[in-house]
Amino acid sequence: MDFGRPQQGERVRLRMRNLYILPTRFGWLWLAGTVLLQVVGVQMQSNGTLLLSFLMLSLFLLTLHLTHFNLQGVELACGVPAPGFAGEPVPYPVWLRCPGRSEGVRLRLGREAPGPALSLAAGEHELAVAWTPPGRGWQRPGLLRIQTTAPLGLFCCWSRWQPQTAQLIFPARRAGPVRLLAAGSAPVDGEPALASRQDGSDDWRDLAPHRPQDSPSRLAWKLLAQGRGEYAKRFLDRPEAAPLLSPEPGVPLETALEHLSERIWSWHGRGLSYGLELNGQSVAPGRGVLHRDQCLTALACCR
Amino acid sequence: MSRAAAPLQWLSMGLLALGLLGLSPALSLSLLAFGLAVLTALKLREARSLEERRVVALLQLVCAGLLAALRPELAPSLLQGLAILMALAGLLALELGAGPDWKALLRRSLQVLLAALPIALVLFLLLPRLMPFTTFGAGQGMGAMTGLSDSMEPGSIARLAVSRQAAARVAFPLGGEPPPQEQRYWRVLVHERFDGRSWRSAAPTFPRPVVGQPAPPPPPPAAPGEGIQLWLIEPSGLAAVPWSGSGRPLSADLRLQRSGELLNRAPGSQRRVYALTRTADQPGWRTAPPGPVDLLLPLGENPRLEALAAGWRRLGSDRERLDAAAGWFRGQPFRYTLEPGALPREAPLDHFLFESRLGFCGHYASAFTSLMRAAGVPARVVSGYRGGQWVQPVGGTGYVDLRQADAHAWSEVWLAGEGWRRVDPTAWAAGDPLARSGAAAGSRAGGGPLDWIQQQWWGLDIAWARWWLGYDGEQQQALVARLLGEQRHLLGVVVLLAVAVSLAAGLGGLGWLGRRHRGDPLRLELERTLRAFARQGMAPAAGETLGGFARRLAQRWPSLADPLEAFVANYQQQRFAAAPSRAGRRTAYRLGRVLRRSLRTGNRPAEAVQRDHP
């Protein structure tokens, strides 16, 4: 069941005026079962059947209230949403305060599938509700629907709320061509360049005792000839110059942004340095989470 | 969906299957219950989604309701109750996340059930009962099960005589002594038709209800002084049910025949419960004059018997003929035995009376009744039960316990001016079990512990039959009349009010139970105490320790210094103890109570403390 006036505002407190409750399909079926047992009980003059039928009726009356109490007085607010990527499930933080125990609470954003049923103790809770943003930029997740059918599933109690806080959404990650602009600059100043240097074959760096698995080409023949023992040479790769990433010409902008998003993400994962050049806006080469998020934010907000 | 949901639902299914075991397949409703249970089990097997699982729980409840209609006895009812509880717990487990464990689930479903029960009871007790819509279903389920049969041929009861199976129980709920041992004859069938070999009853095996005919009006309830005999009989397949021969039927199902047979319209494949008054007045059947059928005797079958009776025919009155026959029986060496051997097909009664002289009740009743008829005295054979053990369960009403071994047959002869008189020719034989059991009654009452448990259980069973199965439309009317008196028109308002009150009580109770298990008890006690101080305008400042706050309080109320110190010390000791003890928690409660009371009274803290430290 999904209708009713959505609540607006930063915080919303659920009460009689903004909670809706109706029997579920199972609830109607339950009533039909009650009537059936009543008929059997009257026909057979059976006390047990009559009592069971009345018991089912009173459970129906009781759960009407119990279901409503699950959400009555619950306060809803937004947390501070972390950025996410378009096209994949993104957690949206929802803050809940329950005055008492709330059972079987399901939250659902927009048209997503409802989440699992949660049993919340009295007190404050911060829950993450997943949603899939359609595009990049500052996005609002659509209607938040909170519902419960606990304890017996006879009634569905729900409310709808429009969260106000927008969430920053980066372009979706899609592998594809990216234009690399050669940046003149060597590794950025002040960064420990050594961390990025790997064992390679460019520069001779060091000697180490020779191990059987070392290639014979690495053997320091000169030292061996001098009778100073078997040593292997160690080499290092020269660090690459950090390139500037830029949209591939000839690819539509949105697609190019998605390619850039994927490239930034994967290079960040490999610990490489990169910069960004985008519509005249440029981010100097660098590394790290802050740098990555700066680049992705630039992509998200690109016009 | 909790992981416990599937096992709980299967458990409920198993309990229902157990309840189905005892059903007789002859009733159409029991076939329905069978079918529904099988379908529910299949549904449960293939159900994956929440919706389907819910439907399974509902089907289980409906199944339990059908079972309750078919097996209303105490033990099956307990089983059904358990199945209902499991079905509800399964339904709850579907809604609560994966978290709650079995114990929590069962506790929660018990709570919900208990909260809903008062409303159900109000509706059950106060709502007026409806009459059945049609007479469909009554009178079904024939087929002899055990016990007496409507045709009595000497030899047919031999098999029953060794069975210790339960046959019936009769209780006298309004008090009163059991009838004396020699008066305990419980009549069931009257066999009037004799074809030379077997005695047949004229009563229908089962009275077919006439479709469309309204049910007879219920008989008036028992008058205050009358007393009640409450019968509970095992499935017998006979419409005729045992009774003492006196008293007035109290159940609408009962009909008294002219011959003194009591017919019950309820299906004989079930256990039946009915009540009669317990009055000693002479009921109509005893004075109903005999018909020609009561003198019918195939001539020439037993020539020596006829010759003997012909001598008594010359006597003046029926009474003298009866005395002559009794004297003749006493003078012959008759002996009671359970294994008399088969009687010849030619002149069987002659063989019994003049040659073997061995037999059990059927032989004696049959031969004596034939002799009386041959002598011109209207007579008939009656079968039923004799004797029975008086059982007094702990804290319940006493009852007479009848077994199949107590099945018996005797004669009734018509004496002008007196009516039908019971004559038990078996009593004249040597080795009559009644005489023996009368002597051994004291020793038999002991029994083993298993017997004792069974007797107690049957006592419960009788209470169940009396209070639960006996609650019908009349009882309901009586209850409403007692509650409301003349104000019967207010029943609707009263029911609505009572439902509202029980609903509020149920919700309040659930809320209270929910709160009771919330949070740390030590902390709760502290907060309760802090609230009491907050009402007086004293609240802890930010960053203030409990000790510091207590000192501040002690400055304002110097008289509270001691209880405050004790409370704070105990709290801190418990809070930082390696293993908080139950005794410490109890001390916290006590000290908190003392402190709050001291705060309220203000001036007499010392007394309050002393009162709590006896």
Coordinates of N, CA, C and O in Angstrom, one line a residue, chain B residues 122-252:
Chain B
V122 N -14.6 -12.8 26.5 CA -15.8 -12.0 26.7 C -16.8 -12.3 25.6 O -18.0 -12.6 25.8
L123 N -16.3 -12.4 24.3 CA -17.2 -12.7 23.2 C -17.8 -14.1 23.4 O -19.0 -14.3 23.1
F124 N -16.9 -15.0 23.8 CA -17.4 -16.4 23.9 C -18.5 -16.6 24.9 O -19.5 -17.3 24.7
L125 N -18.2 -15.9 26.1 CA -19.2 -16.1 27.2 C -20.5 -15.3 27.0 O -21.5 -15.8 27.4
L126 N -20.4 -14.1 26.4 CA -21.6 -13.3 26.5 C -22.4 -13.3 25.2 O -23.6 -13.0 25.2
L127 N -21.7 -13.5 24.0 CA -22.5 -13.4 22.8 C -23.5 -14.5 22.8 O -23.2 -15.7 23.0
P128 N -24.8 -14.2 22.4 CA -25.8 -15.3 22.3 C -25.4 -16.3 21.3 O -24.9 -16.0 20.3
R129 N -25.7 -17.6 21.6 CA -25.4 -18.7 20.7 C -26.4 -18.8 19.6 O -27.6 -18.6 19.8
L130 N -25.9 -19.2 18.4 CA -26.8 -19.4 17.3 C -27.1 -20.9 17.3 O -26.3 -21.7 17.7
M131 N -28.3 -21.3 16.8 CA -28.6 -22.7 16.6 C -27.9 -23.1 15.3 O -27.7 -22.3 14.4
P132 N -27.7 -24.4 15.1 CA -27.1 -24.9 13.9 C -28.0 -24.5 12.7 O -29.2 -24.5 12.8
F133 N -27.3 -24.3 11.6 CA -28.0 -23.8 10.4 C -28.9 -25.0 9.8 O -30.0 -24.8 9.4
T134 N -28.3 -26.2 9.7 CA -29.1 -27.3 9.2 C -28.7 -28.5 10.1 O -27.9 -28.4 11.0
T135 N -29.4 -29.6 9.9 CA -29.1 -30.7 10.8 C -28.1 -31.6 10.1 O -27.9 -32.8 10.5
F136 N -27.5 -31.1 9.1 CA -26.4 -31.9 8.4 C -25.4 -32.3 9.4 O -25.0 -31.5 10.2
G137 N -24.9 -33.5 9.3 CA -23.8 -33.9 10.1 C -24.1 -34.7 11.3 O -23.4 -35.5 11.8
A138 N -25.4 -34.5 11.8 CA -25.7 -35.3 13.0 C -26.1 -36.7 12.6 O -26.5 -36.9 11.5
G139 N -25.9 -37.6 13.5 CA -26.3 -39.0 13.2 C -25.4 -39.7 12.2 O -25.8 -40.8 11.8
Q140 N -24.3 -39.2 11.9 CA -23.4 -39.9 11.1 C -22.5 -40.8 11.9 O -22.4 -40.8 13.1
G141 N -21.7 -41.6 11.2 CA -20.7 -42.3 11.9 C -21.2 -43.5 12.6 O -21.0 -43.6 13.8
M142 N -21.8 -44.4 11.9 CA -22.3 -45.6 12.6 C -21.2 -46.7 12.6 O -20.1 -46.4 12.2
G143 N -21.6 -47.8 12.9 CA -20.6 -48.9 12.9 C -20.2 -49.2 14.3 O -19.8 -48.3 15.1
A144 N -20.4 -50.4 14.7 CA -20.2 -50.8 16.1 C -18.7 -50.7 16.4 O -17.8 -51.0 15.6
M145 N -18.4 -50.1 17.5 CA -17.0 -49.9 17.9 C -16.6 -51.0 18.9 O -16.0 -52.0 18.6
T146 N -17.1 -50.8 20.1 CA -16.8 -51.8 21.2 C -18.1 -51.8 22.0 O -19.0 -51.0 21.8
G147 N -18.1 -52.7 22.9 CA -19.2 -52.6 23.9 C -20.4 -53.4 23.5 O -20.3 -54.4 22.8
L148 N -21.6 -52.9 24.0 CA -22.8 -53.7 23.8 C -23.2 -53.7 22.3 O -22.9 -52.8 21.6
S149 N -24.0 -54.7 22.0 CA -24.6 -54.7 20.7 C -26.1 -54.8 20.8 O -26.6 -55.3 21.8
D150 N -26.8 -54.4 19.7 CA -28.2 -54.4 19.9 C -28.8 -55.8 19.8 O -30.0 -56.0 20.0
S151 N -28.0 -56.8 19.4 CA -28.5 -58.1 19.4 C -27.7 -58.9 20.4 O -26.5 -58.9 20.4
M152 N -28.4 -59.5 21.3 CA -27.7 -60.3 22.4 C -28.0 -61.8 22.3 O -29.1 -62.2 22.4
E153 N -26.9 -62.5 22.0 CA -27.0 -63.9 21.9 C -26.0 -64.4 23.0 O -24.9 -63.9 23.0
P154 N -26.5 -65.2 23.9 CA -25.5 -65.6 25.0 C -24.2 -66.1 24.3 O -24.2 -66.9 23.4
G155 N -23.2 -65.5 24.7 CA -21.9 -65.8 24.1 C -21.3 -64.6 23.5 O -20.1 -64.4 23.3
S156 N -22.2 -63.6 23.1 CA -21.6 -62.4 22.4 C -20.9 -61.5 23.4 O -20.2 -60.6 23.0
I157 N -21.2 -61.6 24.7 CA -20.6 -60.6 25.6 C -19.4 -61.2 26.2 O -18.6 -60.5 26.9
A158 N -19.1 -62.5 25.9 CA -17.9 -63.1 26.5 C -16.6 -62.3 26.2 O -15.8 -62.2 27.1
R159 N -16.6 -61.8 25.0 CA -15.4 -61.1 24.6 C -15.2 -59.8 25.4 O -14.1 -59.4 25.7
L160 N -16.3 -59.2 25.8 CA -16.2 -57.9 26.5 C -15.8 -58.2 28.0 O -15.2 -57.3 28.6
A161 N -16.1 -59.3 28.4 CA -16.0 -59.5 29.9 C -14.5 -59.4 30.3 O -14.2 -59.2 31.4
V162 N -13.6 -59.6 29.3 CA -12.2 -59.5 29.7 C -11.6 -58.2 29.4 O -10.4 -58.0 29.7
S163 N -12.3 -57.3 28.8 CA -11.7 -56.0 28.4 C -11.8 -55.0 29.5 O -12.9 -54.7 30.0
R164 N -10.6 -54.4 29.8 CA -10.6 -53.4 30.8 C -10.7 -52.0 30.2 O -10.4 -51.0 30.8
Q165 N -11.1 -51.9 29.0 CA -11.3 -50.6 28.3 C -12.3 -49.8 29.0 O -13.3 -50.3 29.5
A166 N -12.1 -48.5 29.0 CA -13.1 -47.6 29.6 C -14.3 -47.6 28.8 O -14.3 -47.6 27.5
A167 N -15.5 -47.6 29.4 CA -16.8 -47.5 28.7 C -17.5 -46.2 29.0 O -17.9 -45.5 28.1
A168 N -17.6 -45.8 30.2 CA -18.3 -44.6 30.6 C -17.9 -44.1 32.0 O -17.3 -44.9 32.7
R169 N -18.2 -42.9 32.2 CA -18.1 -42.4 33.6 C -19.3 -41.6 33.9 O -19.8 -40.9 33.1
V170 N -19.7 -41.7 35.2 CA -20.9 -40.9 35.6 C -20.5 -40.2 36.9 O -19.9 -40.8 37.8
A171 N -20.7 -38.8 36.9 CA -20.3 -38.0 38.0 C -21.6 -37.4 38.6 O -22.6 -37.3 37.9
F172 N -21.5 -37.1 39.8 CA -22.6 -36.4 40.5 C -22.1 -35.1 41.0 O -21.8 -34.9 42.2
P173 N -22.1 -34.1 40.1 CA -21.4 -32.8 40.4 C -22.0 -32.0 41.6 O -21.3 -31.3 42.2
L174 N -23.2 -32.2 41.8 CA -23.8 -31.4 42.9 C -23.7 -32.1 44.2 O -24.5 -31.9 45.1
G175 N -22.8 -33.1 44.3 CA -22.6 -33.7 45.5 C -23.5 -34.9 45.7 O -24.2 -35.3 44.8
G176 N -23.4 -35.5 46.8 CA -24.2 -36.7 47.0 C -23.4 -38.0 46.9 O -22.4 -38.0 46.2
E177 N -23.8 -39.0 47.7 CA -23.1 -40.2 47.7 C -23.3 -41.0 46.4 O -24.4 -40.8 45.8
P178 N -22.4 -41.8 46.0 CA -22.7 -42.7 44.9 C -23.7 -43.7 45.4 O -23.9 -44.0 46.5
P179 N -24.5 -44.3 44.4 CA -25.5 -45.3 44.8 C -24.8 -46.5 45.4 O -23.6 -46.8 45.0
P180 N -25.4 -47.2 46.2 CA -24.8 -48.4 46.8 C -24.5 -49.4 45.7 O -25.2 -49.5 44.7
Q181 N -23.5 -50.3 46.0 CA -23.0 -51.2 45.0 C -24.1 -52.0 44.4 O -24.1 -52.2 43.2
E182 N -25.0 -52.5 45.2 CA -26.0 -53.4 44.7 C -27.1 -52.7 43.9 O -27.9 -53.3 43.2
Q183 N -27.1 -51.3 43.9 CA -28.1 -50.6 43.2 C -27.5 -50.1 41.8 O -28.2 -49.4 41.1
R184 N -26.2 -50.4 41.6 CA -25.6 -49.8 40.4 C -25.9 -50.6 39.2 O -25.0 -51.4 38.7
Y185 N -27.1 -50.4 38.6 CA -27.4 -51.1 37.3 C -27.6 -49.9 36.4 O -28.5 -49.1 36.6
W186 N -26.8 -49.9 35.3 CA -26.9 -48.8 34.3 C -27.5 -49.4 33.1 O -26.8 -50.1 32.3
R187 N -28.7 -49.1 32.8 CA -29.4 -49.7 31.6 C -29.0 -49.0 30.3 O -28.8 -47.8 30.3
V188 N -28.9 -49.8 29.3 CA -28.6 -49.2 28.0 C -29.7 -49.7 27.0 O -30.5 -48.9 26.4
L189 N -29.7 -51.0 26.7 CA -30.6 -51.5 25.7 C -31.6 -52.4 26.3 O -31.4 -53.1 27.3
V190 N -32.8 -52.4 25.7 CA -33.9 -53.3 26.1 C -34.1 -54.3 25.0 O -34.4 -53.9 23.9
H191 N -33.9 -55.6 25.2 CA -34.1 -56.6 24.2 C -35.4 -57.3 24.4 O -35.6 -58.0 25.3
E192 N -36.4 -57.0 23.5 CA -37.7 -57.5 23.6 C -38.0 -58.7 22.7 O -38.8 -59.6 22.9
R193 N -37.4 -58.7 21.5 CA -37.7 -59.7 20.5 C -36.8 -60.9 20.6 O -35.5 -60.7 20.6
F194 N -37.4 -62.0 20.7 CA -36.6 -63.2 20.9 C -37.0 -64.2 19.8 O -38.1 -64.4 19.6
D195 N -35.9 -64.7 19.1 CA -36.2 -65.6 18.0 C -35.8 -67.1 18.4 O -35.6 -67.9 17.5
G196 N -35.6 -67.3 19.6 CA -35.1 -68.7 20.0 C -33.6 -68.7 20.3 O -33.1 -69.6 21.0
R197 N -32.9 -67.8 19.6 CA -31.5 -67.8 19.8 C -31.0 -66.5 20.3 O -30.2 -66.4 21.3
S198 N -31.4 -65.4 19.7 CA -30.9 -64.1 20.0 C -32.0 -63.2 20.4 O -33.1 -63.3 20.0
W199 N -31.6 -62.2 21.3 CA -32.5 -61.2 21.8 C -32.2 -59.9 21.0 O -31.0 -59.5 21.0
R200 N -33.2 -59.3 20.5 CA -33.0 -58.1 19.7 C -33.7 -56.9 20.3 O -34.7 -57.0 20.9
S201 N -33.1 -55.7 20.1 CA -33.7 -54.5 20.6 C -34.6 -53.9 19.6 O -34.2 -53.9 18.4
A202 N -35.6 -53.3 20.0 CA -36.5 -52.7 19.0 C -36.1 -51.3 18.7 O -36.5 -50.7 17.7
A203 N -35.2 -50.7 19.4 CA -34.8 -49.3 19.2 C -34.0 -49.2 17.9 O -33.3 -50.2 17.6
P204 N -34.1 -48.2 17.2 CA -33.2 -48.0 16.0 C -31.8 -47.9 16.4 O -31.4 -47.4 17.5
T205 N -30.9 -48.5 15.6 CA -29.5 -48.4 15.8 C -29.1 -46.9 15.9 O -28.3 -46.5 16.8
F206 N -29.6 -46.1 15.0 CA -29.4 -44.7 15.1 C -30.5 -43.9 14.6 O -31.1 -44.2 13.5
P207 N -31.0 -43.0 15.4 CA -32.2 -42.2 15.0 C -31.8 -41.3 13.9 O -30.9 -40.4 14.1
R208 N -32.3 -41.4 12.7 CA -32.0 -40.5 11.6 C -32.8 -39.2 11.8 O -34.0 -39.2 12.0
P209 N -32.1 -38.1 11.9 CA -32.8 -36.8 12.0 C -33.6 -36.5 10.8 O -33.2 -36.8 9.7
V210 N -34.8 -36.0 10.9 CA -35.6 -35.6 9.8 C -35.1 -34.3 9.3 O -35.1 -33.3 10.0
V211 N -34.8 -34.2 8.0 CA -34.3 -33.0 7.5 C -35.4 -32.0 7.5 O -36.5 -32.2 7.1
G212 N -35.0 -30.8 7.9 CA -36.0 -29.7 7.8 C -36.8 -29.6 9.1 O -37.5 -28.6 9.3
Q213 N -36.8 -30.6 9.9 CA -37.6 -30.6 11.1 C -36.8 -29.8 12.2 O -35.6 -30.0 12.4
P214 N -37.5 -28.8 12.8 CA -36.7 -28.0 13.8 C -36.3 -28.9 15.0 O -36.9 -29.9 15.3
A215 N -35.2 -28.5 15.5 CA -34.7 -29.2 16.7 C -35.7 -29.1 17.8 O -36.3 -28.1 18.0
P216 N -35.8 -30.2 18.6 CA -36.8 -30.1 19.7 C -36.3 -29.0 20.7 O -35.1 -28.8 20.9
P217 N -37.3 -28.4 21.4 CA -36.9 -27.3 22.4 C -36.1 -28.0 23.5 O -36.3 -29.1 23.9
P218 N -35.1 -27.2 24.0 CA -34.3 -27.8 25.1 C -35.2 -28.0 26.3 O -36.0 -27.2 26.6
P219 N -34.9 -29.1 27.1 CA -35.7 -29.3 28.3 C -35.4 -28.3 29.3 O -34.3 -27.7 29.3
P220 N -36.3 -28.1 30.3 CA -36.0 -27.1 31.3 C -34.8 -27.5 32.2 O -34.6 -28.7 32.3
P221 N -34.1 -26.5 32.7 CA -32.9 -26.9 33.5 C -33.4 -27.5 34.8 O -34.5 -27.5 35.2
A222 N -32.4 -28.1 35.5 CA -32.6 -28.8 36.7 C -33.1 -27.8 37.8 O -32.6 -26.7 37.9
A223 N -34.1 -28.3 38.6 CA -34.5 -27.5 39.7 C -33.5 -27.6 40.8 O -32.7 -28.5 40.8
P224 N -33.5 -26.6 41.7 CA -32.4 -26.6 42.7 C -32.2 -27.9 43.5 O -31.1 -28.3 43.6
G225 N -33.2 -28.6 43.9 CA -33.0 -29.7 44.7 C -32.8 -31.0 44.0 O -32.6 -32.1 44.6
E226 N -32.8 -31.0 42.7 CA -32.8 -32.2 41.9 C -31.5 -33.0 41.9 O -31.5 -34.2 41.8
G227 N -30.4 -32.3 41.8 CA -29.2 -33.0 41.6 C -29.0 -33.4 40.2 O -29.9 -33.4 39.4
I228 N -27.7 -33.7 39.8 CA -27.4 -34.0 38.4 C -26.6 -35.3 38.3 O -25.7 -35.5 39.1
Q229 N -26.9 -36.0 37.3 CA -25.9 -37.1 36.9 C -25.3 -36.7 35.6 O -26.1 -36.5 34.6
L230 N -24.0 -36.6 35.5 CA -23.3 -36.2 34.3 C -22.6 -37.4 33.7 O -21.8 -38.0 34.4
W231 N -23.0 -37.7 32.5 CA -22.4 -38.9 31.8 C -21.4 -38.5 30.8 O -21.6 -37.5 30.1
L232 N -20.4 -39.3 30.7 CA -19.4 -39.1 29.6 C -19.1 -40.5 29.1 O -18.6 -41.3 29.8
I233 N -19.5 -40.8 27.9 CA -19.3 -42.2 27.4 C -18.4 -42.2 26.2 O -18.4 -41.3 25.4
E234 N -17.6 -43.2 26.2 CA -16.7 -43.4 25.0 C -17.5 -43.8 23.8 O -18.6 -44.2 23.9
P235 N -16.8 -43.6 22.6 CA -17.5 -44.0 21.4 C -18.1 -45.4 21.4 O -17.4 -46.3 21.8
S236 N -19.4 -45.6 21.1 CA -20.0 -46.9 21.2 C -20.7 -47.3 19.9 O -20.9 -48.5 19.8
G237 N -21.0 -46.4 19.1 CA -21.7 -46.8 17.9 C -23.2 -47.2 18.1 O -23.9 -47.7 17.2
L238 N -23.7 -46.9 19.3 CA -25.1 -47.1 19.6 C -25.7 -45.8 19.9 O -25.1 -44.9 20.5
A239 N -27.0 -45.7 19.5 CA -27.7 -44.5 19.9 C -28.2 -44.5 21.3 O -28.2 -43.5 22.0
A240 N -28.4 -45.7 21.8 CA -28.8 -45.9 23.2 C -27.6 -45.7 24.1 O -26.5 -46.2 23.9
V241 N -27.8 -44.9 25.2 CA -26.7 -44.6 26.1 C -27.1 -45.0 27.5 O -28.3 -45.1 27.8
P242 N -26.1 -45.3 28.3 CA -26.4 -45.7 29.7 C -27.0 -44.6 30.6 O -26.7 -43.5 30.4
W243 N -27.9 -45.1 31.5 CA -28.4 -44.2 32.5 C -28.9 -45.0 33.6 O -29.0 -46.3 33.5
S244 N -29.2 -44.4 34.7 CA -29.6 -45.1 35.9 C -31.0 -45.6 35.9 O -31.4 -46.4 36.7
G245 N -31.8 -45.2 35.0 CA -33.2 -45.6 34.9 C -34.1 -44.6 35.6 O -35.3 -44.7 35.5
S246 N -33.6 -43.7 36.4 CA -34.5 -42.6 36.9 C -33.8 -41.3 36.6 O -32.6 -41.2 36.4
G247 N -34.6 -40.3 36.6 CA -34.1 -38.9 36.3 C -34.7 -38.4 35.1 O -35.3 -39.2 34.3
R248 N -34.6 -37.1 34.8 CA -35.2 -36.5 33.7 C -34.0 -35.9 32.8 O -33.1 -35.4 33.3
P249 N -34.1 -36.2 31.5 CA -33.0 -35.7 30.6 C -32.9 -34.2 30.7 O -33.9 -33.5 30.7
L250 N -31.6 -33.7 30.7 CA -31.4 -32.3 30.7 C -30.8 -31.8 29.4 O -30.7 -30.6 29.2
S251 N -30.3 -32.7 28.6 CA -29.7 -32.3 27.3 C -30.7 -32.4 26.2 O -31.5 -33.3 26.2
A252 N -30.6 -31.5 25.3 CA -31.6 -31.5 24.2 C -31.4 -32.7 23.2 O -32.3 -33.1 22.5

